[in-house]
PDB file of C-alpha atoms in Angstrom:
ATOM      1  CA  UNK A   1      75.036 110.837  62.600  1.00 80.00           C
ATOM      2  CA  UNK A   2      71.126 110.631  62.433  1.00 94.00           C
ATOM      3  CA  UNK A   3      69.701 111.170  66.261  1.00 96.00           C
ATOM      4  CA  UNK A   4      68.174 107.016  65.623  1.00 96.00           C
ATOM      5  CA  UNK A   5      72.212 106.261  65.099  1.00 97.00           C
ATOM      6  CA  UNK A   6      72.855 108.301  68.278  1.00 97.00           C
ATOM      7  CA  UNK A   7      70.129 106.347  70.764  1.00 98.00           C
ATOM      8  CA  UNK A   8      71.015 103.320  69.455  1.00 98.00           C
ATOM      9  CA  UNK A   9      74.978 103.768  69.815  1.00 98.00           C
ATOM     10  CA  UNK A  10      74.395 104.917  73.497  1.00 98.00           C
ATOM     11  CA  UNK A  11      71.927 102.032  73.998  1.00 98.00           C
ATOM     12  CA  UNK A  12      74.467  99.218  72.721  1.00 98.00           C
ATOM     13  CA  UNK A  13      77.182 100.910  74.622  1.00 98.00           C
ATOM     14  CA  UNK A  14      75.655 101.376  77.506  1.00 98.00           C
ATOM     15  CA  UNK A  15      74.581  97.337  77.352  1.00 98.00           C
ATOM     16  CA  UNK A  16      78.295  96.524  76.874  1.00 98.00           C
ATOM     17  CA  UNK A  17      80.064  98.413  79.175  1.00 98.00           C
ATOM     18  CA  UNK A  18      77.641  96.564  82.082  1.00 98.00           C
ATOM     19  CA  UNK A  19      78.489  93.216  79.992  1.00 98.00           C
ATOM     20  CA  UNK A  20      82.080  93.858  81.220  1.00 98.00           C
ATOM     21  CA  UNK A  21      81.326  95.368  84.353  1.00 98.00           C
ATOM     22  CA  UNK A  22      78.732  92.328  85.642  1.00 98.00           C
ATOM     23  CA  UNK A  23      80.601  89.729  83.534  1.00 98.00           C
ATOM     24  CA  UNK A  24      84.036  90.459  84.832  1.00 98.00           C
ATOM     25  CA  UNK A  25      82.442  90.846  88.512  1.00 97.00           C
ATOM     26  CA  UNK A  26      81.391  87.020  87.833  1.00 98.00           C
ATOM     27  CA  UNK A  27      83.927  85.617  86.712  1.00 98.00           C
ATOM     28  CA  UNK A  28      86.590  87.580  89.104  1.00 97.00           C
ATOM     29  CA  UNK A  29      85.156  85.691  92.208  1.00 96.00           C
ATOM     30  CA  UNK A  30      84.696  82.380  90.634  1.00 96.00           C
ATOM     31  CA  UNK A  31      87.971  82.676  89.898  1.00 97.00           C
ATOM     32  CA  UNK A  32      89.672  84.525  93.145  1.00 96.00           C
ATOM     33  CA  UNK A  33      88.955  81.495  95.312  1.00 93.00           C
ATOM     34  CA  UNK A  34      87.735  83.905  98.183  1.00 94.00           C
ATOM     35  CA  UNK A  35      90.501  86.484  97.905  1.00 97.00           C
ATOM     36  CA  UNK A  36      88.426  90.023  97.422  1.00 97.00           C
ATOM     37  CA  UNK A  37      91.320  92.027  96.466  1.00 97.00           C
ATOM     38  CA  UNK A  38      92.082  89.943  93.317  1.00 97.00           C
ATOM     39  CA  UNK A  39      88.799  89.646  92.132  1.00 97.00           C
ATOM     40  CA  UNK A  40      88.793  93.760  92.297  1.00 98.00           C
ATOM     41  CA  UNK A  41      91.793  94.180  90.762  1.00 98.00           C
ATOM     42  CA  UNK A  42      90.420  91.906  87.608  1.00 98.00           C
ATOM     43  CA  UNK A  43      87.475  93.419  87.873  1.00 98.00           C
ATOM     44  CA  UNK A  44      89.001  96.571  87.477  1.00 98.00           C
ATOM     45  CA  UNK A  45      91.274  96.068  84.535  1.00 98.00           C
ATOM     46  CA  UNK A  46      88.715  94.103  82.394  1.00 98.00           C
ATOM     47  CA  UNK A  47      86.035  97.850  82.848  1.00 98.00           C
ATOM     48  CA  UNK A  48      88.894  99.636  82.242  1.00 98.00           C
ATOM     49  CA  UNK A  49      89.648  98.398  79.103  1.00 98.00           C
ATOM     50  CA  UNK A  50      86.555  97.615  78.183  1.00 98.00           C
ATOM     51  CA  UNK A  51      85.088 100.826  78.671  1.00 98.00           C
ATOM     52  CA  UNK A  52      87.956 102.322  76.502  1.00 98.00           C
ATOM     53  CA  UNK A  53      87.441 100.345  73.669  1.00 98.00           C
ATOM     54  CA  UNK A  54      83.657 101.137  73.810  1.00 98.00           C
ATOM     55  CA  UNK A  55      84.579 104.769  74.158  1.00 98.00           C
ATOM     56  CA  UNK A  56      86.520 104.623  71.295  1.00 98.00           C
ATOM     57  CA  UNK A  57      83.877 101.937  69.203  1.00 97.00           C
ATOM     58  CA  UNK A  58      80.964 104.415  69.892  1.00 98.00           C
ATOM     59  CA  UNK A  59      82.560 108.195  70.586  1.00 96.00           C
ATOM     60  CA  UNK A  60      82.284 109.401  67.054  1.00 96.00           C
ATOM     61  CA  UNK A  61      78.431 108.319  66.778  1.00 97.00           C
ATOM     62  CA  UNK A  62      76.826 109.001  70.008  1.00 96.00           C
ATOM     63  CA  UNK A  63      79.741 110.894  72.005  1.00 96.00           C
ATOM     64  CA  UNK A  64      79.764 107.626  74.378  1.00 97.00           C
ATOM     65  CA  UNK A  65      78.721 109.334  77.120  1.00 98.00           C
ATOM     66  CA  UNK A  66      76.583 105.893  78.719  1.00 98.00           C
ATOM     67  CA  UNK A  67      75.872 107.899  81.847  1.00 98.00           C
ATOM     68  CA  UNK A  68      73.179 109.971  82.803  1.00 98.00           C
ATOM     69  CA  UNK A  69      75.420 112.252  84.439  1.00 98.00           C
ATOM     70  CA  UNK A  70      77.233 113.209  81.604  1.00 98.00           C
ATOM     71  CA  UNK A  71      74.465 113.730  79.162  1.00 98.00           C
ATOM     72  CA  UNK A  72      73.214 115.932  81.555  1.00 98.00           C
ATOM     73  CA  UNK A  73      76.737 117.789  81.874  1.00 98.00           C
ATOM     74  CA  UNK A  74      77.086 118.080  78.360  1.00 97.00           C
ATOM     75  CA  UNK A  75      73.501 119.450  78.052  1.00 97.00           C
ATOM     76  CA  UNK A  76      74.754 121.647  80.909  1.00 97.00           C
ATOM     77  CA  UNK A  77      78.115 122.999  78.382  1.00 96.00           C
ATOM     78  CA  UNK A  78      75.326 122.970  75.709  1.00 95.00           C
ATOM     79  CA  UNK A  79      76.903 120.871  73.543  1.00 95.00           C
ATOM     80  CA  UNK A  80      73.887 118.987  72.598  1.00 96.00           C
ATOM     81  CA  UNK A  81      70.378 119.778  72.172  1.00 96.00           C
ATOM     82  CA  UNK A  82      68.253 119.745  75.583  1.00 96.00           C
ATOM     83  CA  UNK A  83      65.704 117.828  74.080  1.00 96.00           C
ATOM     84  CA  UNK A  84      67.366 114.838  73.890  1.00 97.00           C
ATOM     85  CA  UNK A  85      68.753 114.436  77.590  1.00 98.00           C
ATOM     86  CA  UNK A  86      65.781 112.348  78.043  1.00 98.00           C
ATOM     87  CA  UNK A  87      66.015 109.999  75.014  1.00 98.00           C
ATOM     88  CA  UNK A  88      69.457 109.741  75.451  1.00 98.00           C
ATOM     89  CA  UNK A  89      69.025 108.326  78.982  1.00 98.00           C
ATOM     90  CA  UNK A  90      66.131 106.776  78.712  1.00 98.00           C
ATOM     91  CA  UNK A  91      68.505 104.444  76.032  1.00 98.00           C
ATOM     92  CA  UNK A  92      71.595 104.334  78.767  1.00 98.00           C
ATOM     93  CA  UNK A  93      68.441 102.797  81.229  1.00 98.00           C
ATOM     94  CA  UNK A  94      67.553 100.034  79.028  1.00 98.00           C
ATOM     95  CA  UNK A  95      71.122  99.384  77.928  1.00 98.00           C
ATOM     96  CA  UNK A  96      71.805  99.405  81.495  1.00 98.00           C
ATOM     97  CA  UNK A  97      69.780  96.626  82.653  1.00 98.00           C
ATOM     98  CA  UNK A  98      70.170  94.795  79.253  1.00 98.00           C
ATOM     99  CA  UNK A  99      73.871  94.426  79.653  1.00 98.00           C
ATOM    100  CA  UNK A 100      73.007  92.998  83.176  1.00 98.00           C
ATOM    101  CA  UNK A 101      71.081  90.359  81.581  1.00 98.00           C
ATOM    102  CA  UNK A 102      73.312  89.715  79.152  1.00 98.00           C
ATOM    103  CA  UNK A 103      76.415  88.686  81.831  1.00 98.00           C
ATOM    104  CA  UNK A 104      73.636  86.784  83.986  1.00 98.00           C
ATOM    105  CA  UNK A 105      72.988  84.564  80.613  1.00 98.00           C
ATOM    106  CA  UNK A 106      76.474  84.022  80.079  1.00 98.00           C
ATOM    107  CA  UNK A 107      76.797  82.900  83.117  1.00 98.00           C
ATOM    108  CA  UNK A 108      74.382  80.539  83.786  1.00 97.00           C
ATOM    109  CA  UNK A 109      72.256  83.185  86.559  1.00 96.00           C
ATOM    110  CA  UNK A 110      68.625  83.828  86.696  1.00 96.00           C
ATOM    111  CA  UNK A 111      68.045  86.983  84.757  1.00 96.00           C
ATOM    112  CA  UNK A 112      67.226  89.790  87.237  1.00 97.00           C
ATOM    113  CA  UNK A 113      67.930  88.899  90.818  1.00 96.00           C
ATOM    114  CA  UNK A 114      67.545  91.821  93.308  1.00 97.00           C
ATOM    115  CA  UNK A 115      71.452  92.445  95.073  1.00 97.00           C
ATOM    116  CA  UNK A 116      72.334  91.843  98.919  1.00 96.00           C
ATOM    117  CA  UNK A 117      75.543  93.562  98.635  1.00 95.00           C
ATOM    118  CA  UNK A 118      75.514  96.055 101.095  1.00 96.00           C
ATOM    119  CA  UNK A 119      77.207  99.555 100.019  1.00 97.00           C
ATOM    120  CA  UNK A 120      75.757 102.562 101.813  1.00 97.00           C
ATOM    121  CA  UNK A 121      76.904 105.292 104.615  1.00 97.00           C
ATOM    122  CA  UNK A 122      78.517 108.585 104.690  1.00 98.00           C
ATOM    123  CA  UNK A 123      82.136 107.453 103.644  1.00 98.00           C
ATOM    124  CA  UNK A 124      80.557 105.201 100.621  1.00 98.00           C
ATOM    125  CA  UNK A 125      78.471 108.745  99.323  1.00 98.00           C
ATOM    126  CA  UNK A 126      81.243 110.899  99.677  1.00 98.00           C
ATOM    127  CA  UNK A 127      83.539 108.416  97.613  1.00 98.00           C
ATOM    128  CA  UNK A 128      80.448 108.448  94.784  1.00 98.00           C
ATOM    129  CA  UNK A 129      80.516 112.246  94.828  1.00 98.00           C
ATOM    130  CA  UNK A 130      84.588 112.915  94.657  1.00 98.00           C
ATOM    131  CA  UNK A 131      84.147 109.755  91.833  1.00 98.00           C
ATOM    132  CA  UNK A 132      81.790 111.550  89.476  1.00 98.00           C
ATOM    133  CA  UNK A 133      83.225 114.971  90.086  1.00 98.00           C
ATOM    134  CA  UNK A 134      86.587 113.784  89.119  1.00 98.00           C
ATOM    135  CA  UNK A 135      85.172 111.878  85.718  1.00 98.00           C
ATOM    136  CA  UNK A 136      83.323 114.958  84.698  1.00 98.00           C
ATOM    137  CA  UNK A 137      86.432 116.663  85.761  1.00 98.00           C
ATOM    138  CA  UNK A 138      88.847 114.261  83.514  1.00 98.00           C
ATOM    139  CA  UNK A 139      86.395 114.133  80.392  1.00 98.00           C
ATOM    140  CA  UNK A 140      85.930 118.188  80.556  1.00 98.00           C
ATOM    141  CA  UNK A 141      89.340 119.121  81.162  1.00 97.00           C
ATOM    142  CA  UNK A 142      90.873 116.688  78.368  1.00 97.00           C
ATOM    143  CA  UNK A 143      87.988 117.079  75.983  1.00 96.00           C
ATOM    144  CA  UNK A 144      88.942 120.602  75.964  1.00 95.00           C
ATOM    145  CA  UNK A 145      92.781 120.596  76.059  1.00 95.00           C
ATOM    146  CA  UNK A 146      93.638 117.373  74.521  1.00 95.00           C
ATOM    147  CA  UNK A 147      90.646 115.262  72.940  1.00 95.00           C
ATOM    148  CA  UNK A 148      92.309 112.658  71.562  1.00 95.00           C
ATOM    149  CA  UNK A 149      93.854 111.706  74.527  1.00 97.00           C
ATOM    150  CA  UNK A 150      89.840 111.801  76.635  1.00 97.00           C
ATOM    151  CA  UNK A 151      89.409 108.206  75.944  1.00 97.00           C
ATOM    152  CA  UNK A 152      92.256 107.015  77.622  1.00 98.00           C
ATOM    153  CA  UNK A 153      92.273 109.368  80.572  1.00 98.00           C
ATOM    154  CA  UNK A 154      88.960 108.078  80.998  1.00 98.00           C
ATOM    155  CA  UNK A 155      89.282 104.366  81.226  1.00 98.00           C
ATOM    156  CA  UNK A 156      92.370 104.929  83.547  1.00 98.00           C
ATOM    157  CA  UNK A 157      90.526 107.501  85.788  1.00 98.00           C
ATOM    158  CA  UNK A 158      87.873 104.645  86.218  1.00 98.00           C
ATOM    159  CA  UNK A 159      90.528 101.833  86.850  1.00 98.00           C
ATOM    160  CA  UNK A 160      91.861 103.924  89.489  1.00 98.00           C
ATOM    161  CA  UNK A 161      88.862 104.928  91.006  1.00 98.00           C
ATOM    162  CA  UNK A 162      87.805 101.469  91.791  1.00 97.00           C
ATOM    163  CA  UNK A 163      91.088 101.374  94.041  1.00 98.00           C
ATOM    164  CA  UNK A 164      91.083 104.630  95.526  1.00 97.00           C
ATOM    165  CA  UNK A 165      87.219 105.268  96.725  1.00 98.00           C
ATOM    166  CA  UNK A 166      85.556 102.740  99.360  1.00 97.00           C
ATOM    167  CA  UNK A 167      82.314 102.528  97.034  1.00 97.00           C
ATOM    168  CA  UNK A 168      84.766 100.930  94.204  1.00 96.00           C
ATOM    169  CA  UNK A 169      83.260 104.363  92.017  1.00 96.00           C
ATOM    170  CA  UNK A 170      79.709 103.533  90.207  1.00 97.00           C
ATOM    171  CA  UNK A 171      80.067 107.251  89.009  1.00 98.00           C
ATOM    172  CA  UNK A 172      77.138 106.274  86.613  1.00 98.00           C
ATOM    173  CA  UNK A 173      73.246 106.444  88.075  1.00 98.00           C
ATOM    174  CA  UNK A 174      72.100 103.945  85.132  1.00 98.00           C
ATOM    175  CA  UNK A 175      74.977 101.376  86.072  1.00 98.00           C
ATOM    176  CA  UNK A 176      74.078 102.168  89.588  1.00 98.00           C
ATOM    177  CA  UNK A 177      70.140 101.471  89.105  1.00 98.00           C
ATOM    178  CA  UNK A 178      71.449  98.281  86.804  1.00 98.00           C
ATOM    179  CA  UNK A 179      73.765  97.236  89.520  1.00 98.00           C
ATOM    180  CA  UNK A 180      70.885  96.682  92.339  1.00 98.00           C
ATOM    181  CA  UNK A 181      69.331  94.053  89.954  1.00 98.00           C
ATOM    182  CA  UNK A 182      72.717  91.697  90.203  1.00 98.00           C
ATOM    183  CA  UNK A 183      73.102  89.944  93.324  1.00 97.00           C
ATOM    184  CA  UNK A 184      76.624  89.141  92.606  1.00 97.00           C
ATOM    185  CA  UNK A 185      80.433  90.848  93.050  1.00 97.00           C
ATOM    186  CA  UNK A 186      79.190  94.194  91.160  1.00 97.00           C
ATOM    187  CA  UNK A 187      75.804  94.348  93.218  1.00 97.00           C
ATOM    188  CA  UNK A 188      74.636  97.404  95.288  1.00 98.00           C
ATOM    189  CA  UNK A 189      71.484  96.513  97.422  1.00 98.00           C
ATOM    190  CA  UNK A 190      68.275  98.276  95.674  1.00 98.00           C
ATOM    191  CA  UNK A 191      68.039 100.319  99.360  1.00 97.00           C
ATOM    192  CA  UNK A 192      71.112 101.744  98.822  1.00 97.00           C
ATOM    193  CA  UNK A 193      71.460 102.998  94.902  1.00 98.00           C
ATOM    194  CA  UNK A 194      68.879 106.473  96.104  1.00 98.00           C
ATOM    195  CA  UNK A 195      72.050 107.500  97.949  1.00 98.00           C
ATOM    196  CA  UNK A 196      74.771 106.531  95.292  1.00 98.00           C
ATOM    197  CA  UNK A 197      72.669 108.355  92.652  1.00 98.00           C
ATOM    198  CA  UNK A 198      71.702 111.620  95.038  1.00 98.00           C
ATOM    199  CA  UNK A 199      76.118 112.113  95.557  1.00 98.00           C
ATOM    200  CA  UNK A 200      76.847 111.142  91.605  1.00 98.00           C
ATOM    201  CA  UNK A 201      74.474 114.112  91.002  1.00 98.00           C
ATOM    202  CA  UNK A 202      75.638 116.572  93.554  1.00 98.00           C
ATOM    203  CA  UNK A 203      79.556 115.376  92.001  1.00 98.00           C
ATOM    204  CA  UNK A 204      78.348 116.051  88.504  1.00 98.00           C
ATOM    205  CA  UNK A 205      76.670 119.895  89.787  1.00 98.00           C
ATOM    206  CA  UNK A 206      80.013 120.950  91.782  1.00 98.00           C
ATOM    207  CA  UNK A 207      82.421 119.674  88.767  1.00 98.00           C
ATOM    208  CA  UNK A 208      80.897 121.028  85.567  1.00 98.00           C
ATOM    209  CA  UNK A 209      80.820 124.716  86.569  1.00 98.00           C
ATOM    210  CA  UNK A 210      83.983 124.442  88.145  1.00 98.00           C
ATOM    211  CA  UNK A 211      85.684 122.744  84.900  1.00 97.00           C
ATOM    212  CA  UNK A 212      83.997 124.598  82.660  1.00 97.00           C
ATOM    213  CA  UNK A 213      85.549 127.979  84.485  1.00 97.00           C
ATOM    214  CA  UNK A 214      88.990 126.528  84.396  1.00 96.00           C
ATOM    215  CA  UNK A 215      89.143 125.350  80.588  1.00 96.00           C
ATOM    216  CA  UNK A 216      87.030 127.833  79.272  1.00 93.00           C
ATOM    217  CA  UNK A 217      85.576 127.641  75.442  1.00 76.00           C
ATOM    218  CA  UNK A 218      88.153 129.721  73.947  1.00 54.00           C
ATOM    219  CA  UNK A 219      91.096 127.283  75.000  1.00 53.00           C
ATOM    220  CA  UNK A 220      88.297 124.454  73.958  1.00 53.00           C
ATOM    221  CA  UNK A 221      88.354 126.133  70.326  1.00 49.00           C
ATOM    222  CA  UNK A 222      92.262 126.869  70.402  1.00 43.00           C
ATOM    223  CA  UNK A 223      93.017 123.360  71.620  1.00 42.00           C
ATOM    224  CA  UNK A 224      90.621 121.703  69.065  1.00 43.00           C
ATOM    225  CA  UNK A 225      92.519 124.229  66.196  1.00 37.00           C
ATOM    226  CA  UNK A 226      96.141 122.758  67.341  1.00 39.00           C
ATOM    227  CA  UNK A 227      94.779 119.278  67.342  1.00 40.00           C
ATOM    228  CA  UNK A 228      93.591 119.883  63.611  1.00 39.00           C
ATOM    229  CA  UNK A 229      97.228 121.395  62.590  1.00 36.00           C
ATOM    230  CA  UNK A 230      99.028 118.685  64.119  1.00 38.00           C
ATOM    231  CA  UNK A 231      96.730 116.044  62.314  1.00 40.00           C
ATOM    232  CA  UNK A 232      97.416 117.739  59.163  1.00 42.00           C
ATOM    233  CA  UNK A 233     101.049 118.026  59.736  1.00 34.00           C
ATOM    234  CA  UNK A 234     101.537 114.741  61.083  1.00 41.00           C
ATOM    235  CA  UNK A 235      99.646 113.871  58.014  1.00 44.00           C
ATOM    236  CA  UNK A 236     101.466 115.979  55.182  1.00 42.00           C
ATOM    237  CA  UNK A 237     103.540 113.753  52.905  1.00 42.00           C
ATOM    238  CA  UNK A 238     101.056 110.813  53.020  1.00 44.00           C
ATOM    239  CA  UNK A 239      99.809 108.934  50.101  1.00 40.00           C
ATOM    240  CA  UNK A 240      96.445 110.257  49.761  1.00 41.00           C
ATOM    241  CA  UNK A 241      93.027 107.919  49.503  1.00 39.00           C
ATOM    242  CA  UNK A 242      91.908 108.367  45.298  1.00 37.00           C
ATOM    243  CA  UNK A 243      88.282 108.464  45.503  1.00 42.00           C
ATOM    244  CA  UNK A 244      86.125 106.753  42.875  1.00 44.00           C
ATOM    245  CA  UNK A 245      82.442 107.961  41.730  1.00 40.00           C
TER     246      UNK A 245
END
């Protein structure tokens, strides 16, 4: 894929997956009639499974990362080029804050509105960190034992981890800077995103090394190998595509 495909990919993506996020938010307490716990819970589902089909939609173009974080972790593993950590974010910014228009049109909100929605304080930063380490945690440890399966085990580490950390897991510095321009159920006060952003990074530090040390590249390269072999057996037998031209 040309590096234009790439930006682009992680751009759209990016503006999609806060689509869902904002959207769902929306629409989840219009619909809850005042009861917070259901409008998380369909909150939760709809980024869930909206993230995974954008991970799968965009993962063989850009890698889908649409976080800062994990460009920068995957910079980190050096599996892409350094020089284009910034472009690549710079794209997951604008897609950010596009995608937050985009809900706010769809539902009849003014286009940028700075949030109220207070999230801040030691428990709420220590929930951001132990979110982002644990999705650079999932994506390295599947990407390098079972790839196919990183998709999935992403989308359902998120879904969980807006139940199981008292910050409902941001784990994302773009959505989190996207976030404090939505004063609605996905909002985070523009005061408060510094601190979110500060523990996603320090999360993101302490889990790549870490990670990287327990699935090292050689079971990377031996896991990718037995993924291959099991494609091609799985695969033996088939009718094959006849190419033309």
């Amino acid at each position: 894929m040309t590096f234009s495909r790439r930006i682009v990919a992680e751009g759209l993506g990016t503006a999609l997956l806060l689509a869902v996020v904002v959207g769902s938010g929306i629409m989840a307490e219009r619909l809850a009639g005042g009861n917070v716990a259901i409008a998380l819970l369909a909150n939760a589902i709809a980024t869930g499974a909206g993230l995974l089909a954008l991970v799968l939609m965009f993962g063989t173009i850009s890698g889908a990362h649409f976080n800062p974080v994990v460009t920068l972790s995957e910079a980190w593993q050096k599996n892409m080029p350094a020089s284009e950590v910034i472009p690549y974010i710079a794209a997951q910014l604008a897609g950010a804050f596009a995608g937050v228009a985009a809900a706010h049109l769809m539902f009849d909100v003014p286009l940028f509105v700075a949030s109220e929605h207070v999230r801040t304080g030691a428990a709420q930063w220590w929930s951001e960190f132990v979110a982002t380490f644990g999705l650079i945690a999932v994506i390295i440890g599947c990407s390098r034992s079972r790839p196919s399966v990183t998709p999935f085990a992403v989308a359902a580490y998120i879904t969980a981890a807006y139940w199981f950390t008292s910050s409902t897991s941001f784990a994302n510095p773009a959505v989190t800077l996207a976030r404090s321009a939505t004063d609605t159920f996905a909002g985070i006060r523009p005061a408060d995103a510094f601190g979110f952003i500060v523990a996603q990074l320090l999360g993101a530090a302490a889990a790549t090394p870490l990670f990287c040390w327990l699935y090292p590249a050689a079971h990377r390269e031996a896991s990718v190998a037995g993924t291959v072999a099991q494609s091609d057996f799985a695969n033996a037998g088939q009718p094959q595509e006849v190419k033309h031209g």
